[in-house]
Amino acid sequence: MSAASPSLADRAYRELRAAIVDGRLRPGGAIVETDLAEMLGVSRTPVREALRRCELEGYVVRSGNGKRTVTLPTLEGVKQLFAVRTMVEVHAVRLAAERISTAELEQLRELLGKDKRALAQPETELLAELNGEIHGTVIRASRNRTLGGLMRTFQGRPHGFRVFAVGDVDDRRRFVAEHARLVDLLDEGDADRAAELIRTHLERACEILIGDLKLDR
């Protein structure tokens, strides 16, 4: 059997990876090639290639009997992810407080409006997307490409950003309010308070994710 065309294999990989990252395929859940091929609308050949890539990147794990499952996050793994992400974002926020443009502040204000409307609906999937856009805009405002590259890595890790769509309604209100406060502090150029806010913001996000995934403490 010939290998799948690069475009078809790449599409299967991107869609499989997205399904893991956004939670459609749950941690620890079994992966069956035929079911996955049907979900992605492709044959089993590109699915196999997509699974191999996801195994190499740590999204999928294969047991001794050959069965594949979505990688189950560990307590230590989540803590390490957020520890590094916090260091990156704290530094980025400090830089953004000095470098953010008027246009970027206006963009953030528009995103905040959408954030509040999504909270009122409520639309948790949209909240998660907006969270990524807000944090991404702040990172870009730091004018540091290395930090931007690191954040794109975090965005691709399972559960790294979806946390902002979980928790209870009070948690979501708090996240939205903190986004608004962060933008105010960036507008004021208050690097110290903005950095402290993002630190506590991410610490709370980590705690919620650990609880949502029911990881042993």
PDB file of C-alpha atoms in Angstrom:
ATOM      1  CA  MET A   1       0.000   0.000   0.000  1.00  0.00           C
ATOM      2  CA  SER A   2       1.384   3.389  -0.929  1.00  0.00           C
ATOM      3  CA  ALA A   3       1.938   6.054   1.675  1.00  0.00           C
ATOM      4  CA  ALA A   4      -0.684   8.742   2.097  1.00  0.00           C
ATOM      5  CA  SER A   5      -0.129  11.976   0.232  1.00  0.00           C
ATOM      6  CA  PRO A   6       1.636  14.611   2.378  1.00  0.00           C
ATOM      7  CA  SER A   7      -1.381  16.951   2.271  1.00  0.00           C
ATOM      8  CA  LEU A   8      -3.821  14.279   3.450  1.00  0.00           C
ATOM      9  CA  ALA A   9      -1.473  13.003   6.167  1.00  0.00           C
ATOM     10  CA  ASP A  10      -0.770  16.545   7.332  1.00  0.00           C
ATOM     11  CA  ARG A  11      -4.467  17.350   7.531  1.00  0.00           C
ATOM     12  CA  ALA A  12      -5.144  14.189   9.530  1.00  0.00           C
ATOM     13  CA  TYR A  13      -2.302  15.077  11.889  1.00  0.00           C
ATOM     14  CA  ARG A  14      -3.494  18.660  12.403  1.00  0.00           C
ATOM     15  CA  GLU A  15      -7.076  17.557  13.048  1.00  0.00           C
ATOM     16  CA  LEU A  16      -6.029  14.757  15.403  1.00  0.00           C
ATOM     17  CA  ARG A  17      -3.758  17.071  17.340  1.00  0.00           C
ATOM     18  CA  ALA A  18      -6.502  19.705  17.578  1.00  0.00           C
ATOM     19  CA  ALA A  19      -9.001  17.115  18.841  1.00  0.00           C
ATOM     20  CA  ILE A  20      -6.587  16.188  21.632  1.00  0.00           C
ATOM     21  CA  VAL A  21      -5.712  19.762  22.529  1.00  0.00           C
ATOM     22  CA  ASP A  22      -9.309  21.001  22.650  1.00  0.00           C
ATOM     23  CA  GLY A  23     -10.498  18.019  24.663  1.00  0.00           C
ATOM     24  CA  ARG A  24     -12.692  16.239  22.106  1.00  0.00           C
ATOM     25  CA  LEU A  25     -10.446  13.232  22.675  1.00  0.00           C
ATOM     26  CA  ARG A  26     -10.194  12.929  26.438  1.00  0.00           C
ATOM     27  CA  PRO A  27      -6.997  12.119  28.359  1.00  0.00           C
ATOM     28  CA  GLY A  28      -6.618   8.388  28.872  1.00  0.00           C
ATOM     29  CA  GLY A  29      -9.230   7.629  26.216  1.00  0.00           C
ATOM     30  CA  ALA A  30      -8.619   4.729  23.840  1.00  0.00           C
ATOM     31  CA  ILE A  31      -7.877   5.537  20.199  1.00  0.00           C
ATOM     32  CA  VAL A  32      -9.273   3.139  17.581  1.00  0.00           C
ATOM     33  CA  GLU A  33      -7.956   3.632  14.055  1.00  0.00           C
ATOM     34  CA  THR A  34     -11.262   2.875  12.340  1.00  0.00           C
ATOM     35  CA  ASP A  35     -13.206   5.268  14.587  1.00  0.00           C
ATOM     36  CA  LEU A  36     -10.597   7.963  14.104  1.00  0.00           C
ATOM     37  CA  ALA A  37     -10.600   7.528  10.331  1.00  0.00           C
ATOM     38  CA  GLU A  38     -14.370   7.971  10.322  1.00  0.00           C
ATOM     39  CA  MET A  39     -14.164  11.058  12.554  1.00  0.00           C
ATOM     40  CA  LEU A  40     -11.512  12.674  10.339  1.00  0.00           C
ATOM     41  CA  GLY A  41     -13.085  11.556   7.073  1.00  0.00           C
ATOM     42  CA  VAL A  42      -9.932   9.881   5.746  1.00  0.00           C
ATOM     43  CA  SER A  43      -8.610   6.367   5.222  1.00  0.00           C
ATOM     44  CA  ARG A  44      -6.607   4.485   7.838  1.00  0.00           C
ATOM     45  CA  THR A  45      -3.268   5.143   6.097  1.00  0.00           C
ATOM     46  CA  PRO A  46      -3.096   8.902   6.870  1.00  0.00           C
ATOM     47  CA  VAL A  47      -4.523   8.145  10.325  1.00  0.00           C
ATOM     48  CA  ARG A  48      -1.598   5.813  11.051  1.00  0.00           C
ATOM     49  CA  GLU A  49       0.872   8.497   9.967  1.00  0.00           C
ATOM     50  CA  ALA A  50      -0.919  11.094  12.117  1.00  0.00           C
ATOM     51  CA  LEU A  51      -0.820   8.756  15.111  1.00  0.00           C
ATOM     52  CA  ARG A  52       2.905   8.145  14.668  1.00  0.00           C
ATOM     53  CA  ARG A  53       3.577  11.872  14.701  1.00  0.00           C
ATOM     54  CA  CYS A  54       1.393  12.389  17.751  1.00  0.00           C
ATOM     55  CA  GLU A  55       3.216   9.571  19.544  1.00  0.00           C
ATOM     56  CA  LEU A  56       6.564  11.203  18.840  1.00  0.00           C
ATOM     57  CA  GLU A  57       5.273  14.522  20.198  1.00  0.00           C
ATOM     58  CA  GLY A  58       3.834  12.941  23.331  1.00  0.00           C
ATOM     59  CA  TYR A  59       0.130  13.442  22.623  1.00  0.00           C
ATOM     60  CA  VAL A  60      -0.513   9.725  22.215  1.00  0.00           C
ATOM     61  CA  VAL A  61       0.988   6.767  24.069  1.00  0.00           C
ATOM     62  CA  ARG A  62       1.095   3.110  23.013  1.00  0.00           C
ATOM     63  CA  SER A  63       0.895   0.328  25.606  1.00  0.00           C
ATOM     64  CA  GLY A  64       2.798  -2.945  25.508  1.00  0.00           C
ATOM     65  CA  ASN A  65      -0.088  -4.688  23.750  1.00  0.00           C
ATOM     66  CA  GLY A  66      -0.111  -2.061  20.997  1.00  0.00           C
ATOM     67  CA  LYS A  67      -3.216  -0.168  22.125  1.00  0.00           C
ATOM     68  CA  ARG A  68      -3.042   3.610  21.810  1.00  0.00           C
ATOM     69  CA  THR A  69      -4.523   6.117  24.238  1.00  0.00           C
ATOM     70  CA  VAL A  70      -4.502   9.893  24.580  1.00  0.00           C
ATOM     71  CA  THR A  71      -1.692  10.790  26.958  1.00  0.00           C
ATOM     72  CA  LEU A  72      -2.939  11.231  30.503  1.00  0.00           C
ATOM     73  CA  PRO A  73      -1.416  14.343  32.098  1.00  0.00           C
ATOM     74  CA  THR A  74       0.328  13.975  35.427  1.00  0.00           C
ATOM     75  CA  LEU A  75       0.294  16.328  38.380  1.00  0.00           C
ATOM     76  CA  GLU A  76       3.991  17.038  38.025  1.00  0.00           C
ATOM     77  CA  GLY A  77       3.687  17.556  34.275  1.00  0.00           C
ATOM     78  CA  VAL A  78       0.910  20.135  34.645  1.00  0.00           C
ATOM     79  CA  LYS A  79       2.815  21.957  37.383  1.00  0.00           C
ATOM     80  CA  GLN A  80       5.979  22.073  35.285  1.00  0.00           C
ATOM     81  CA  LEU A  81       4.073  23.336  32.251  1.00  0.00           C
ATOM     82  CA  PHE A  82       2.520  26.191  34.210  1.00  0.00           C
ATOM     83  CA  ALA A  83       5.743  27.002  36.055  1.00  0.00           C
ATOM     84  CA  VAL A  84       7.551  27.598  32.770  1.00  0.00           C
ATOM     85  CA  ARG A  85       4.571  29.330  31.189  1.00  0.00           C
ATOM     86  CA  THR A  86       4.341  31.677  34.178  1.00  0.00           C
ATOM     87  CA  MET A  87       7.999  32.668  33.860  1.00  0.00           C
ATOM     88  CA  VAL A  88       7.501  33.398  30.164  1.00  0.00           C
ATOM     89  CA  GLU A  89       4.300  35.405  30.580  1.00  0.00           C
ATOM     90  CA  VAL A  90       5.512  37.413  33.571  1.00  0.00           C
ATOM     91  CA  HIS A  91       8.538  38.557  31.573  1.00  0.00           C
ATOM     92  CA  ALA A  92       6.403  39.215  28.488  1.00  0.00           C
ATOM     93  CA  VAL A  93       3.918  41.312  30.474  1.00  0.00           C
ATOM     94  CA  ARG A  94       6.734  43.432  31.897  1.00  0.00           C
ATOM     95  CA  LEU A  95       7.997  44.123  28.392  1.00  0.00           C
ATOM     96  CA  ALA A  96       4.490  44.752  27.068  1.00  0.00           C
ATOM     97  CA  ALA A  97       3.874  47.384  29.761  1.00  0.00           C
ATOM     98  CA  GLU A  98       6.737  49.368  28.211  1.00  0.00           C
ATOM     99  CA  ARG A  99       6.172  48.601  24.538  1.00  0.00           C
ATOM    100  CA  ILE A 100       2.466  48.068  23.861  1.00  0.00           C
ATOM    101  CA  SER A 101       1.008  50.277  21.123  1.00  0.00           C
ATOM    102  CA  THR A 102      -2.241  52.213  21.059  1.00  0.00           C
ATOM    103  CA  ALA A 103      -3.507  49.906  18.321  1.00  0.00           C
ATOM    104  CA  GLU A 104      -2.775  46.834  20.452  1.00  0.00           C
ATOM    105  CA  LEU A 105      -4.564  48.360  23.430  1.00  0.00           C
ATOM    106  CA  GLU A 106      -7.579  49.034  21.218  1.00  0.00           C
ATOM    107  CA  GLN A 107      -7.476  45.456  19.975  1.00  0.00           C
ATOM    108  CA  LEU A 108      -7.391  44.192  23.559  1.00  0.00           C
ATOM    109  CA  ARG A 109     -10.372  46.388  24.475  1.00  0.00           C
ATOM    110  CA  GLU A 110     -12.339  44.861  21.589  1.00  0.00           C
ATOM    111  CA  LEU A 111     -11.412  41.367  22.754  1.00  0.00           C
ATOM    112  CA  LEU A 112     -12.484  42.259  26.297  1.00  0.00           C
ATOM    113  CA  GLY A 113     -15.911  43.243  25.000  1.00  0.00           C
ATOM    114  CA  LYS A 114     -16.245  39.852  23.320  1.00  0.00           C
ATOM    115  CA  ASP A 115     -14.937  38.199  26.490  1.00  0.00           C
ATOM    116  CA  LYS A 116     -17.698  39.776  28.589  1.00  0.00           C
ATOM    117  CA  ARG A 117     -20.405  38.874  26.079  1.00  0.00           C
ATOM    118  CA  ALA A 118     -19.192  35.268  25.928  1.00  0.00           C
ATOM    119  CA  LEU A 119     -19.292  35.135  29.726  1.00  0.00           C
ATOM    120  CA  ALA A 120     -22.869  36.389  29.782  1.00  0.00           C
ATOM    121  CA  GLN A 121     -24.143  33.773  27.288  1.00  0.00           C
ATOM    122  CA  PRO A 122     -22.285  31.647  28.564  1.00  0.00           C
ATOM    123  CA  GLU A 123     -20.119  30.327  25.720  1.00  0.00           C
ATOM    124  CA  THR A 124     -17.231  28.437  27.296  1.00  0.00           C
ATOM    125  CA  GLU A 125     -15.639  27.381  23.993  1.00  0.00           C
ATOM    126  CA  LEU A 126     -15.548  31.003  22.862  1.00  0.00           C
ATOM    127  CA  LEU A 127     -14.113  32.042  26.228  1.00  0.00           C
ATOM    128  CA  ALA A 128     -11.244  29.615  25.696  1.00  0.00           C
ATOM    129  CA  GLU A 129     -10.582  30.990  22.201  1.00  0.00           C
ATOM    130  CA  LEU A 130     -10.699  34.587  23.396  1.00  0.00           C
ATOM    131  CA  ASN A 131      -8.371  33.765  26.258  1.00  0.00           C
ATOM    132  CA  GLY A 132      -5.798  32.581  23.741  1.00  0.00           C
ATOM    133  CA  GLU A 133      -6.245  35.729  21.635  1.00  0.00           C
ATOM    134  CA  ILE A 134      -5.894  38.035  24.643  1.00  0.00           C
ATOM    135  CA  HIS A 135      -2.780  36.348  25.975  1.00  0.00           C
ATOM    136  CA  GLY A 136      -1.360  36.123  22.460  1.00  0.00           C
ATOM    137  CA  THR A 137      -1.867  39.845  21.839  1.00  0.00           C
ATOM    138  CA  VAL A 138      -0.058  40.687  25.078  1.00  0.00           C
ATOM    139  CA  ILE A 139       2.823  38.402  24.101  1.00  0.00           C
ATOM    140  CA  ARG A 140       3.117  40.089  20.708  1.00  0.00           C
ATOM    141  CA  ALA A 141       3.151  43.463  22.427  1.00  0.00           C
ATOM    142  CA  SER A 142       6.327  42.398  24.241  1.00  0.00           C
ATOM    143  CA  ARG A 143       8.152  42.625  20.869  1.00  0.00           C
ATOM    144  CA  ASN A 144      10.109  39.490  21.781  1.00  0.00           C
ATOM    145  CA  ARG A 145       9.971  36.768  19.135  1.00  0.00           C
ATOM    146  CA  THR A 146      11.530  34.143  21.391  1.00  0.00           C
ATOM    147  CA  LEU A 147       8.767  34.565  23.959  1.00  0.00           C
ATOM    148  CA  GLY A 148       6.213  34.356  21.171  1.00  0.00           C
ATOM    149  CA  GLY A 149       7.693  31.077  19.965  1.00  0.00           C
ATOM    150  CA  LEU A 150       7.602  29.625  23.468  1.00  0.00           C
ATOM    151  CA  MET A 151       3.962  30.595  23.889  1.00  0.00           C
ATOM    152  CA  ARG A 152       3.019  28.909  20.629  1.00  0.00           C
ATOM    153  CA  THR A 153       4.541  25.735  22.071  1.00  0.00           C
ATOM    154  CA  PHE A 154       2.347  26.042  25.160  1.00  0.00           C
ATOM    155  CA  GLN A 155      -0.725  26.629  23.022  1.00  0.00           C
ATOM    156  CA  GLY A 156      -0.067  23.311  21.362  1.00  0.00           C
ATOM    157  CA  ARG A 157       0.121  21.348  24.591  1.00  0.00           C
ATOM    158  CA  PRO A 158      -3.032  19.550  25.663  1.00  0.00           C
ATOM    159  CA  HIS A 159      -4.969  21.436  28.327  1.00  0.00           C
ATOM    160  CA  GLY A 160      -2.492  24.310  28.472  1.00  0.00           C
ATOM    161  CA  PHE A 161      -5.112  26.865  27.425  1.00  0.00           C
ATOM    162  CA  ARG A 162      -8.408  25.025  27.757  1.00  0.00           C
ATOM    163  CA  VAL A 163      -8.300  25.578  31.501  1.00  0.00           C
ATOM    164  CA  PHE A 164      -9.879  28.991  31.009  1.00  0.00           C
ATOM    165  CA  ALA A 165     -13.096  27.341  29.835  1.00  0.00           C
ATOM    166  CA  VAL A 166     -13.438  25.079  32.872  1.00  0.00           C
ATOM    167  CA  GLY A 167     -13.988  25.726  36.543  1.00  0.00           C
ATOM    168  CA  ASP A 168     -17.245  27.183  37.790  1.00  0.00           C
ATOM    169  CA  VAL A 169     -18.962  30.403  36.795  1.00  0.00           C
ATOM    170  CA  ASP A 170     -17.170  32.370  39.526  1.00  0.00           C
ATOM    171  CA  ASP A 171     -13.816  31.198  38.177  1.00  0.00           C
ATOM    172  CA  ARG A 172     -14.762  32.339  34.686  1.00  0.00           C
ATOM    173  CA  ARG A 173     -15.940  35.715  35.981  1.00  0.00           C
ATOM    174  CA  ARG A 174     -12.650  36.116  37.795  1.00  0.00           C
ATOM    175  CA  PHE A 175     -10.616  35.310  34.682  1.00  0.00           C
ATOM    176  CA  VAL A 176     -12.545  37.836  32.588  1.00  0.00           C
ATOM    177  CA  ALA A 177     -12.206  40.514  35.282  1.00  0.00           C
ATOM    178  CA  GLU A 178      -8.473  39.852  35.509  1.00  0.00           C
ATOM    179  CA  HIS A 179      -8.119  40.188  31.753  1.00  0.00           C
ATOM    180  CA  ALA A 180      -9.761  43.617  31.994  1.00  0.00           C
ATOM    181  CA  ARG A 181      -7.547  44.651  34.907  1.00  0.00           C
ATOM    182  CA  LEU A 182      -4.436  43.494  33.057  1.00  0.00           C
ATOM    183  CA  VAL A 183      -5.266  45.684  30.073  1.00  0.00           C
ATOM    184  CA  ASP A 184      -5.761  48.685  32.372  1.00  0.00           C
ATOM    185  CA  LEU A 185      -2.360  48.080  33.978  1.00  0.00           C
ATOM    186  CA  LEU A 186      -0.677  47.759  30.595  1.00  0.00           C
ATOM    187  CA  ASP A 187      -2.322  51.004  29.517  1.00  0.00           C
ATOM    188  CA  GLU A 188      -0.937  52.654  32.668  1.00  0.00           C
ATOM    189  CA  GLY A 189       2.516  51.169  32.057  1.00  0.00           C
ATOM    190  CA  ASP A 190       2.513  49.526  35.500  1.00  0.00           C
ATOM    191  CA  ALA A 191       4.864  46.612  34.855  1.00  0.00           C
ATOM    192  CA  ASP A 192       5.146  45.455  38.478  1.00  0.00           C
ATOM    193  CA  ARG A 193       1.430  45.158  39.161  1.00  0.00           C
ATOM    194  CA  ALA A 194       0.716  43.693  35.731  1.00  0.00           C
ATOM    195  CA  ALA A 195       3.384  41.024  36.301  1.00  0.00           C
ATOM    196  CA  GLU A 196       1.966  40.133  39.723  1.00  0.00           C
ATOM    197  CA  LEU A 197      -1.559  39.911  38.306  1.00  0.00           C
ATOM    198  CA  ILE A 198      -0.539  37.517  35.529  1.00  0.00           C
ATOM    199  CA  ARG A 199       1.356  35.402  38.045  1.00  0.00           C
ATOM    200  CA  THR A 200      -1.688  34.910  40.295  1.00  0.00           C
ATOM    201  CA  HIS A 201      -3.924  34.502  37.211  1.00  0.00           C
ATOM    202  CA  LEU A 202      -1.872  31.551  36.002  1.00  0.00           C
ATOM    203  CA  GLU A 203      -1.456  30.036  39.465  1.00  0.00           C
ATOM    204  CA  ARG A 204      -5.229  29.913  39.815  1.00  0.00           C
ATOM    205  CA  ALA A 205      -5.568  28.459  36.316  1.00  0.00           C
ATOM    206  CA  CYS A 206      -3.144  25.687  37.229  1.00  0.00           C
ATOM    207  CA  GLU A 207      -5.107  24.813  40.373  1.00  0.00           C
ATOM    208  CA  ILE A 208      -8.380  24.658  38.454  1.00  0.00           C
ATOM    209  CA  LEU A 209      -6.872  22.425  35.781  1.00  0.00           C
ATOM    210  CA  ILE A 210      -5.466  20.035  38.364  1.00  0.00           C
ATOM    211  CA  GLY A 211      -8.906  19.800  39.950  1.00  0.00           C
ATOM    212  CA  ASP A 212     -10.685  19.390  36.602  1.00  0.00           C
ATOM    213  CA  LEU A 213      -8.377  16.556  35.567  1.00  0.00           C
ATOM    214  CA  LYS A 214      -8.718  14.993  39.049  1.00  0.00           C
ATOM    215  CA  LEU A 215      -4.976  14.598  39.407  1.00  0.00           C
ATOM    216  CA  ASP A 216      -3.532  13.321  42.677  1.00  0.00           C
ATOM    217  CA  ARG A 217      -2.020  16.118  44.732  1.00  0.00           C
TER     218      ARG A 217
END
